[in-house]
PDB file of C-alpha atoms in Angstrom:
ATOM      1  CA  MET A 442      -0.066   0.131   0.181  1.00  0.00           C
ATOM      2  CA  ASN A 443       1.486   3.418  -0.648  1.00  0.00           C
ATOM      3  CA  GLN A 444       1.872   6.037   1.347  1.00  0.00           C
ATOM      4  CA  SER A 445      -1.086   8.508  -0.109  1.00  0.00           C
ATOM      5  CA  LYS A 446      -3.837   5.496   1.275  1.00  0.00           C
ATOM      6  CA  ARG A 447      -3.055   5.150   3.731  1.00  0.00           C
ATOM      7  CA  LYS A 448      -3.083   8.480   4.119  1.00  0.00           C
ATOM      8  CA  GLN A 449      -6.464   9.357   2.992  1.00  0.00           C
ATOM      9  CA  ILE A 450      -7.458   5.713   5.133  1.00  0.00           C
ATOM     10  CA  LEU A 451      -6.729   7.631   8.317  1.00  0.00           C
ATOM     11  CA  GLN A 452      -8.123  11.196   7.572  1.00  0.00           C
ATOM     12  CA  ARG A 453     -11.888   9.039   6.764  1.00  0.00           C
ATOM     13  CA  LEU A 454     -11.169   7.259   9.753  1.00  0.00           C
ATOM     14  CA  ARG A 455     -10.078  10.640  11.726  1.00  0.00           C
ATOM     15  CA  ASP A 456     -12.611  12.394   9.956  1.00  0.00           C
ATOM     16  CA  ASP A 457     -15.549   9.486  11.235  1.00  0.00           C
ATOM     17  CA  ASN A 458     -14.402   9.410  14.980  1.00  0.00           C
ATOM     18  CA  PRO A 459     -12.857  12.915  15.754  1.00  0.00           C
ATOM     19  CA  HIS A 460     -11.382  11.771  18.926  1.00  0.00           C
ATOM     20  CA  PRO A 461     -11.572   8.119  19.599  1.00  0.00           C
ATOM     21  CA  THR A 462     -11.301   6.834  23.400  1.00  0.00           C
ATOM     22  CA  THR A 463     -11.179   3.521  24.560  1.00  0.00           C
ATOM     23  CA  GLU A 464     -14.333   1.400  25.778  1.00  0.00           C
ATOM     24  CA  LEU A 465     -13.286   0.706  28.683  1.00  0.00           C
ATOM     25  CA  ASN A 466     -14.433   2.849  31.582  1.00  0.00           C
ATOM     26  CA  TYR A 467     -11.878   5.106  33.478  1.00  0.00           C
ATOM     27  CA  SER A 468     -11.429   8.476  35.641  1.00  0.00           C
ATOM     28  CA  SER A 469      -7.864   8.168  36.568  1.00  0.00           C
ATOM     29  CA  PRO A 470      -3.985   6.689  35.165  1.00  0.00           C
ATOM     30  CA  PHE A 471      -4.703   4.256  37.941  1.00  0.00           C
ATOM     31  CA  GLU A 472      -8.040   2.792  37.077  1.00  0.00           C
ATOM     32  CA  LEU A 473      -6.881   2.801  33.929  1.00  0.00           C
ATOM     33  CA  LEU A 474      -3.708   0.533  34.838  1.00  0.00           C
ATOM     34  CA  ILE A 475      -6.208  -1.760  36.423  1.00  0.00           C
ATOM     35  CA  ALA A 476      -9.211  -1.580  34.156  1.00  0.00           C
ATOM     36  CA  VAL A 477      -6.199  -2.928  30.823  1.00  0.00           C
ATOM     37  CA  ILE A 478      -4.645  -5.683  33.228  1.00  0.00           C
ATOM     38  CA  LEU A 479      -8.189  -6.988  33.733  1.00  0.00           C
ATOM     39  CA  SER A 480      -9.625  -7.065  30.184  1.00  0.00           C
ATOM     40  CA  ALA A 481      -6.512  -9.389  28.500  1.00  0.00           C
ATOM     41  CA  GLN A 482      -8.485 -12.603  27.360  1.00  0.00           C
ATOM     42  CA  ALA A 483     -11.669 -10.515  28.597  1.00  0.00           C
ATOM     43  CA  THR A 484     -14.134  -7.776  26.561  1.00  0.00           C
ATOM     44  CA  ASP A 485     -14.392  -4.162  27.490  1.00  0.00           C
ATOM     45  CA  VAL A 486     -17.881  -4.972  27.963  1.00  0.00           C
ATOM     46  CA  GLY A 487     -16.843  -7.470  31.020  1.00  0.00           C
ATOM     47  CA  VAL A 488     -14.222  -5.247  32.795  1.00  0.00           C
ATOM     48  CA  ASN A 489     -16.713  -2.039  32.737  1.00  0.00           C
ATOM     49  CA  LYS A 490     -19.062  -4.387  34.434  1.00  0.00           C
ATOM     50  CA  ALA A 491     -16.800  -5.319  37.072  1.00  0.00           C
ATOM     51  CA  THR A 492     -15.016  -1.786  37.549  1.00  0.00           C
ATOM     52  CA  ASP A 493     -18.321   0.100  38.118  1.00  0.00           C
ATOM     53  CA  LYS A 494     -18.394  -1.673  41.247  1.00  0.00           C
ATOM     54  CA  LEU A 495     -15.118  -2.131  41.925  1.00  0.00           C
ATOM     55  CA  PHE A 496     -13.784   1.623  41.484  1.00  0.00           C
ATOM     56  CA  PRO A 497     -16.563   3.372  43.372  1.00  0.00           C
ATOM     57  CA  VAL A 498     -14.931   1.475  46.057  1.00  0.00           C
ATOM     58  CA  ALA A 499     -11.612   1.221  45.763  1.00  0.00           C
ATOM     59  CA  ASN A 500      -9.935   3.420  42.982  1.00  0.00           C
ATOM     60  CA  THR A 501      -6.239   3.846  44.645  1.00  0.00           C
ATOM     61  CA  PRO A 502      -3.284   1.224  45.669  1.00  0.00           C
ATOM     62  CA  GLU A 503      -3.949   1.881  48.992  1.00  0.00           C
ATOM     63  CA  ALA A 504      -7.538   0.830  48.593  1.00  0.00           C
ATOM     64  CA  ILE A 505      -6.979  -2.291  46.369  1.00  0.00           C
ATOM     65  CA  LEU A 506      -4.530  -3.580  48.996  1.00  0.00           C
ATOM     66  CA  ALA A 507      -7.062  -2.643  52.086  1.00  0.00           C
ATOM     67  CA  LEU A 508      -9.099  -5.090  50.071  1.00  0.00           C
ATOM     68  CA  GLY A 509      -6.597  -7.924  49.773  1.00  0.00           C
ATOM     69  CA  VAL A 510      -6.538 -10.517  47.307  1.00  0.00           C
ATOM     70  CA  ASP A 511      -9.774 -11.699  48.394  1.00  0.00           C
ATOM     71  CA  GLY A 512     -12.091  -8.937  48.802  1.00  0.00           C
ATOM     72  CA  LEU A 513     -10.584  -7.950  45.500  1.00  0.00           C
ATOM     73  CA  LYS A 514     -11.493 -11.363  43.566  1.00  0.00           C
ATOM     74  CA  GLU A 515     -15.567 -11.151  44.875  1.00  0.00           C
ATOM     75  CA  TYR A 516     -15.634  -7.611  42.817  1.00  0.00           C
ATOM     76  CA  ILE A 517     -13.375  -9.827  39.763  1.00  0.00           C
ATOM     77  CA  LYS A 518     -14.911 -12.845  39.704  1.00  0.00           C
ATOM     78  CA  THR A 519     -16.744 -13.103  36.411  1.00  0.00           C
ATOM     79  CA  ILE A 520     -14.153 -11.760  34.540  1.00  0.00           C
ATOM     80  CA  GLY A 521     -11.690 -14.523  32.842  1.00  0.00           C
ATOM     81  CA  LEU A 522      -8.862 -15.461  34.756  1.00  0.00           C
ATOM     82  CA  PHE A 523      -9.435 -13.686  37.904  1.00  0.00           C
ATOM     83  CA  ASN A 524      -7.542 -15.192  39.975  1.00  0.00           C
ATOM     84  CA  ALA A 525      -4.702 -14.603  38.854  1.00  0.00           C
ATOM     85  CA  LYS A 526      -5.193 -11.218  37.842  1.00  0.00           C
ATOM     86  CA  ALA A 527      -6.059 -10.395  41.423  1.00  0.00           C
ATOM     87  CA  GLU A 528      -1.960 -11.844  42.647  1.00  0.00           C
ATOM     88  CA  ASN A 529      -0.609  -9.675  39.638  1.00  0.00           C
ATOM     89  CA  VAL A 530      -3.233  -6.424  40.609  1.00  0.00           C
ATOM     90  CA  ILE A 531      -2.883  -6.463  44.742  1.00  0.00           C
ATOM     91  CA  LYS A 532       1.472  -6.991  43.628  1.00  0.00           C
ATOM     92  CA  THR A 533       1.116  -4.576  41.100  1.00  0.00           C
ATOM     93  CA  CYS A 534      -0.398  -2.082  43.897  1.00  0.00           C
ATOM     94  CA  HIS A 535       2.140  -2.882  46.107  1.00  0.00           C
ATOM     95  CA  ILE A 536       4.974  -1.705  43.776  1.00  0.00           C
ATOM     96  CA  LEU A 537       3.361   1.228  43.154  1.00  0.00           C
ATOM     97  CA  VAL A 538       3.047   2.274  46.497  1.00  0.00           C
ATOM     98  CA  ASN A 539       5.821   1.253  47.646  1.00  0.00           C
ATOM     99  CA  GLN A 540       8.300   2.644  43.954  1.00  0.00           C
ATOM    100  CA  HIS A 541       6.079   4.976  42.807  1.00  0.00           C
ATOM    101  CA  GLY A 542       3.920   7.178  45.166  1.00  0.00           C
ATOM    102  CA  SER A 543       1.215   5.363  44.589  1.00  0.00           C
ATOM    103  CA  ALA A 544       1.531   6.905  41.088  1.00  0.00           C
ATOM    104  CA  VAL A 545       1.231   5.271  38.051  1.00  0.00           C
ATOM    105  CA  PRO A 546       4.673   5.617  35.897  1.00  0.00           C
ATOM    106  CA  GLU A 547       5.068   7.844  32.544  1.00  0.00           C
ATOM    107  CA  SER A 548       7.373   4.894  31.430  1.00  0.00           C
ATOM    108  CA  ARG A 549       7.316   2.456  29.493  1.00  0.00           C
ATOM    109  CA  GLU A 550      10.239   0.243  31.454  1.00  0.00           C
ATOM    110  CA  ALA A 551       8.905   0.865  34.886  1.00  0.00           C
ATOM    111  CA  LEU A 552       4.866  -0.004  34.007  1.00  0.00           C
ATOM    112  CA  GLU A 553       6.762  -3.034  32.199  1.00  0.00           C
ATOM    113  CA  ALA A 554       8.139  -3.710  35.672  1.00  0.00           C
ATOM    114  CA  LEU A 555       4.681  -3.763  36.576  1.00  0.00           C
ATOM    115  CA  PRO A 556       3.308  -7.992  37.649  1.00  0.00           C
ATOM    116  CA  GLY A 557       0.774  -8.143  34.773  1.00  0.00           C
ATOM    117  CA  VAL A 558       1.809  -5.666  32.466  1.00  0.00           C
ATOM    118  CA  GLY A 559       3.445  -6.385  29.139  1.00  0.00           C
ATOM    119  CA  ARG A 560       4.201  -4.250  26.302  1.00  0.00           C
ATOM    120  CA  LYS A 561       0.653  -3.521  24.759  1.00  0.00           C
ATOM    121  CA  THR A 562      -0.662  -2.965  28.317  1.00  0.00           C
ATOM    122  CA  ALA A 563       2.257   0.000  28.603  1.00  0.00           C
ATOM    123  CA  ASN A 564       1.010   1.052  25.539  1.00  0.00           C
ATOM    124  CA  VAL A 565      -2.595   1.595  25.953  1.00  0.00           C
ATOM    125  CA  VAL A 566      -1.395   3.662  29.370  1.00  0.00           C
ATOM    126  CA  LEU A 567       1.016   5.611  27.972  1.00  0.00           C
ATOM    127  CA  ASN A 568      -1.249   6.792  24.703  1.00  0.00           C
ATOM    128  CA  THR A 569      -4.566   6.711  26.915  1.00  0.00           C
ATOM    129  CA  ALA A 570      -3.507   8.337  29.713  1.00  0.00           C
ATOM    130  CA  PHE A 571      -0.425   9.868  28.665  1.00  0.00           C
ATOM    131  CA  GLY A 572      -1.435  11.127  25.762  1.00  0.00           C
ATOM    132  CA  TRP A 573       2.198   9.466  23.567  1.00  0.00           C
ATOM    133  CA  PRO A 574       2.580   8.629  20.670  1.00  0.00           C
ATOM    134  CA  THR A 575       2.238   4.433  20.784  1.00  0.00           C
ATOM    135  CA  ILE A 576       0.199   1.933  19.259  1.00  0.00           C
ATOM    136  CA  ALA A 577      -0.499  -1.140  21.299  1.00  0.00           C
ATOM    137  CA  VAL A 578      -1.753  -3.689  18.630  1.00  0.00           C
ATOM    138  CA  ASP A 579      -4.614  -6.540  19.720  1.00  0.00           C
ATOM    139  CA  THR A 580      -6.344  -9.102  18.230  1.00  0.00           C
ATOM    140  CA  HIS A 581      -8.076  -6.361  16.150  1.00  0.00           C
ATOM    141  CA  ILE A 582      -4.989  -3.706  15.215  1.00  0.00           C
ATOM    142  CA  PHE A 583      -3.237  -7.616  14.125  1.00  0.00           C
ATOM    143  CA  ARG A 584      -5.763  -8.458  11.681  1.00  0.00           C
ATOM    144  CA  VAL A 585      -7.246  -4.912   9.803  1.00  0.00           C
ATOM    145  CA  SER A 586      -3.813  -4.089   9.899  1.00  0.00           C
ATOM    146  CA  ASN A 587      -2.665  -7.303   7.490  1.00  0.00           C
ATOM    147  CA  ARG A 588      -6.404  -7.923   5.864  1.00  0.00           C
ATOM    148  CA  THR A 589      -5.918  -4.265   4.919  1.00  0.00           C
ATOM    149  CA  GLY A 590      -2.696  -3.793   4.041  1.00  0.00           C
ATOM    150  CA  LEU A 591      -2.039  -0.992   5.866  1.00  0.00           C
ATOM    151  CA  ALA A 592       1.033  -2.042   7.754  1.00  0.00           C
ATOM    152  CA  PRO A 593       1.727  -5.943   7.131  1.00  0.00           C
ATOM    153  CA  GLY A 594       3.303  -8.270   9.773  1.00  0.00           C
ATOM    154  CA  LYS A 595       4.004 -11.423  10.827  1.00  0.00           C
ATOM    155  CA  ASN A 596       3.483 -10.573  14.136  1.00  0.00           C
ATOM    156  CA  VAL A 597       1.878  -7.620  16.396  1.00  0.00           C
ATOM    157  CA  LEU A 598       5.531  -6.307  16.636  1.00  0.00           C
ATOM    158  CA  GLU A 599       6.398  -6.506  13.719  1.00  0.00           C
ATOM    159  CA  VAL A 600       3.053  -4.755  12.899  1.00  0.00           C
ATOM    160  CA  GLU A 601       3.301  -2.436  15.821  1.00  0.00           C
ATOM    161  CA  ASN A 602       6.789  -1.310  14.196  1.00  0.00           C
ATOM    162  CA  LYS A 603       5.193  -1.037  10.348  1.00  0.00           C
ATOM    163  CA  LEU A 604       2.816   1.148  11.783  1.00  0.00           C
ATOM    164  CA  LEU A 605       4.673   3.186  13.845  1.00  0.00           C
ATOM    165  CA  LYS A 606       6.851   3.860  10.448  1.00  0.00           C
ATOM    166  CA  VAL A 607       3.851   4.449   7.887  1.00  0.00           C
ATOM    167  CA  VAL A 608       1.303   6.094  10.462  1.00  0.00           C
ATOM    168  CA  PRO A 609       2.339  10.140   9.372  1.00  0.00           C
ATOM    169  CA  ALA A 610       3.300  11.808  12.750  1.00  0.00           C
ATOM    170  CA  GLU A 611      -0.771  13.689  13.169  1.00  0.00           C
ATOM    171  CA  PHE A 612      -2.688  10.522  13.049  1.00  0.00           C
ATOM    172  CA  LYS A 613       0.021   8.455  15.743  1.00  0.00           C
ATOM    173  CA  VAL A 614      -1.654   8.916  18.789  1.00  0.00           C
ATOM    174  CA  ASP A 615      -5.541   8.020  17.666  1.00  0.00           C
ATOM    175  CA  VAL A 616      -4.577   5.439  15.476  1.00  0.00           C
ATOM    176  CA  HIS A 617      -4.575   2.848  17.600  1.00  0.00           C
ATOM    177  CA  HIS A 618      -8.288   3.814  18.843  1.00  0.00           C
ATOM    178  CA  TRP A 619      -9.702   4.252  15.651  1.00  0.00           C
ATOM    179  CA  LEU A 620      -8.290   0.804  14.621  1.00  0.00           C
ATOM    180  CA  ILE A 621      -9.082  -1.373  17.494  1.00  0.00           C
ATOM    181  CA  LEU A 622     -12.872   0.382  17.095  1.00  0.00           C
ATOM    182  CA  HIS A 623     -13.353  -0.893  13.429  1.00  0.00           C
ATOM    183  CA  GLY A 624     -11.768  -4.172  14.357  1.00  0.00           C
ATOM    184  CA  ARG A 625     -14.396  -4.752  16.353  1.00  0.00           C
ATOM    185  CA  TYR A 626     -17.069  -3.044  15.138  1.00  0.00           C
ATOM    186  CA  VAL A 627     -16.310  -3.428  11.206  1.00  0.00           C
ATOM    187  CA  CYS A 628     -13.918  -5.114  10.079  1.00  0.00           C
ATOM    188  CA  VAL A 629     -14.536  -8.493  12.055  1.00  0.00           C
ATOM    189  CA  ALA A 630     -12.972 -11.708  12.331  1.00  0.00           C
ATOM    190  CA  ARG A 631     -15.254 -14.276  10.215  1.00  0.00           C
ATOM    191  CA  LYS A 632     -17.099 -12.357   7.960  1.00  0.00           C
ATOM    192  CA  PRO A 633     -16.157  -8.641   7.880  1.00  0.00           C
ATOM    193  CA  ARG A 634     -18.825  -5.903   7.119  1.00  0.00           C
ATOM    194  CA  CYS A 635     -16.675  -4.469   4.072  1.00  0.00           C
ATOM    195  CA  GLY A 636     -20.772  -3.475   2.287  1.00  0.00           C
ATOM    196  CA  ALA A 637     -21.062  -1.125   5.513  1.00  0.00           C
ATOM    197  CA  CYS A 638     -17.205   0.368   5.771  1.00  0.00           C
ATOM    198  CA  LEU A 639     -15.999   3.680   5.022  1.00  0.00           C
ATOM    199  CA  ILE A 640     -12.369   2.764   3.375  1.00  0.00           C
ATOM    200  CA  GLU A 641     -13.985   0.038   1.877  1.00  0.00           C
ATOM    201  CA  ASP A 642     -12.661   1.255  -2.180  1.00  0.00           C
ATOM    202  CA  LEU A 643      -9.179   2.171  -0.105  1.00  0.00           C
ATOM    203  CA  CYS A 644      -8.462  -1.763   1.474  1.00  0.00           C
ATOM    204  CA  GLU A 645      -6.643  -4.535  -0.635  1.00  0.00           C
ATOM    205  CA  PHE A 646      -8.097  -7.608   1.219  1.00  0.00           C
ATOM    206  CA  ARG A 647      -8.984  -9.718  -2.043  1.00  0.00           C
ATOM    207  CA  ASP A 648     -12.249 -11.362  -0.518  1.00  0.00           C
ATOM    208  CA  LYS A 649     -14.628  -8.458   0.261  1.00  0.00           C
ATOM    209  CA  THR A 650     -18.124  -9.356   1.442  1.00  0.00           C
ATOM    210  CA  GLU A 651     -21.499  -7.270   0.737  1.00  0.00           C
ATOM    211  CA  THR A 652     -22.595  -7.134   4.217  1.00  0.00           C
TER     212      THR A 652
END
């Protein structure tokens, strides 16, 4: 795909949604961090149902530590892998209190040192909480980038690096939200809704559908 076509795709996505953001509910960097940790192999809807009850009760590292592992599990037990996630959240809260003054660090290295936080989670927090031009490649972004031809790659790191290379600076802060939402609602896995896609004519996917 040439750069002119890439820019047209991103311009259309921006025109359609000028101020995209995550579908996870949060009101602070800490709430976002916890929500993203809980969202691994879970839906945003499922995480929101749990955090909508958890955060009014405990939305600081100290408050979650006061719940303890068992207390936290009661709030997140509807989420997949909740046992491991509860352990990771408690360990993360200890580190935040003891090493970062209870604040979420604005540092990739420090974020990736937290239990339950990998590169993707760190990218989401840096982008959404702090406005960094990072791109968190999940299954949706990986699929859309390869299917459309926007930034093909064999694995998530290849796609991330390709996107960082080819996406113009003016789009970098928001591109990961546009691509996630596009993959979640239009360019879905089994049968993409090509007939309802605003970039269909620019997309290089060969097996387009009419729906």
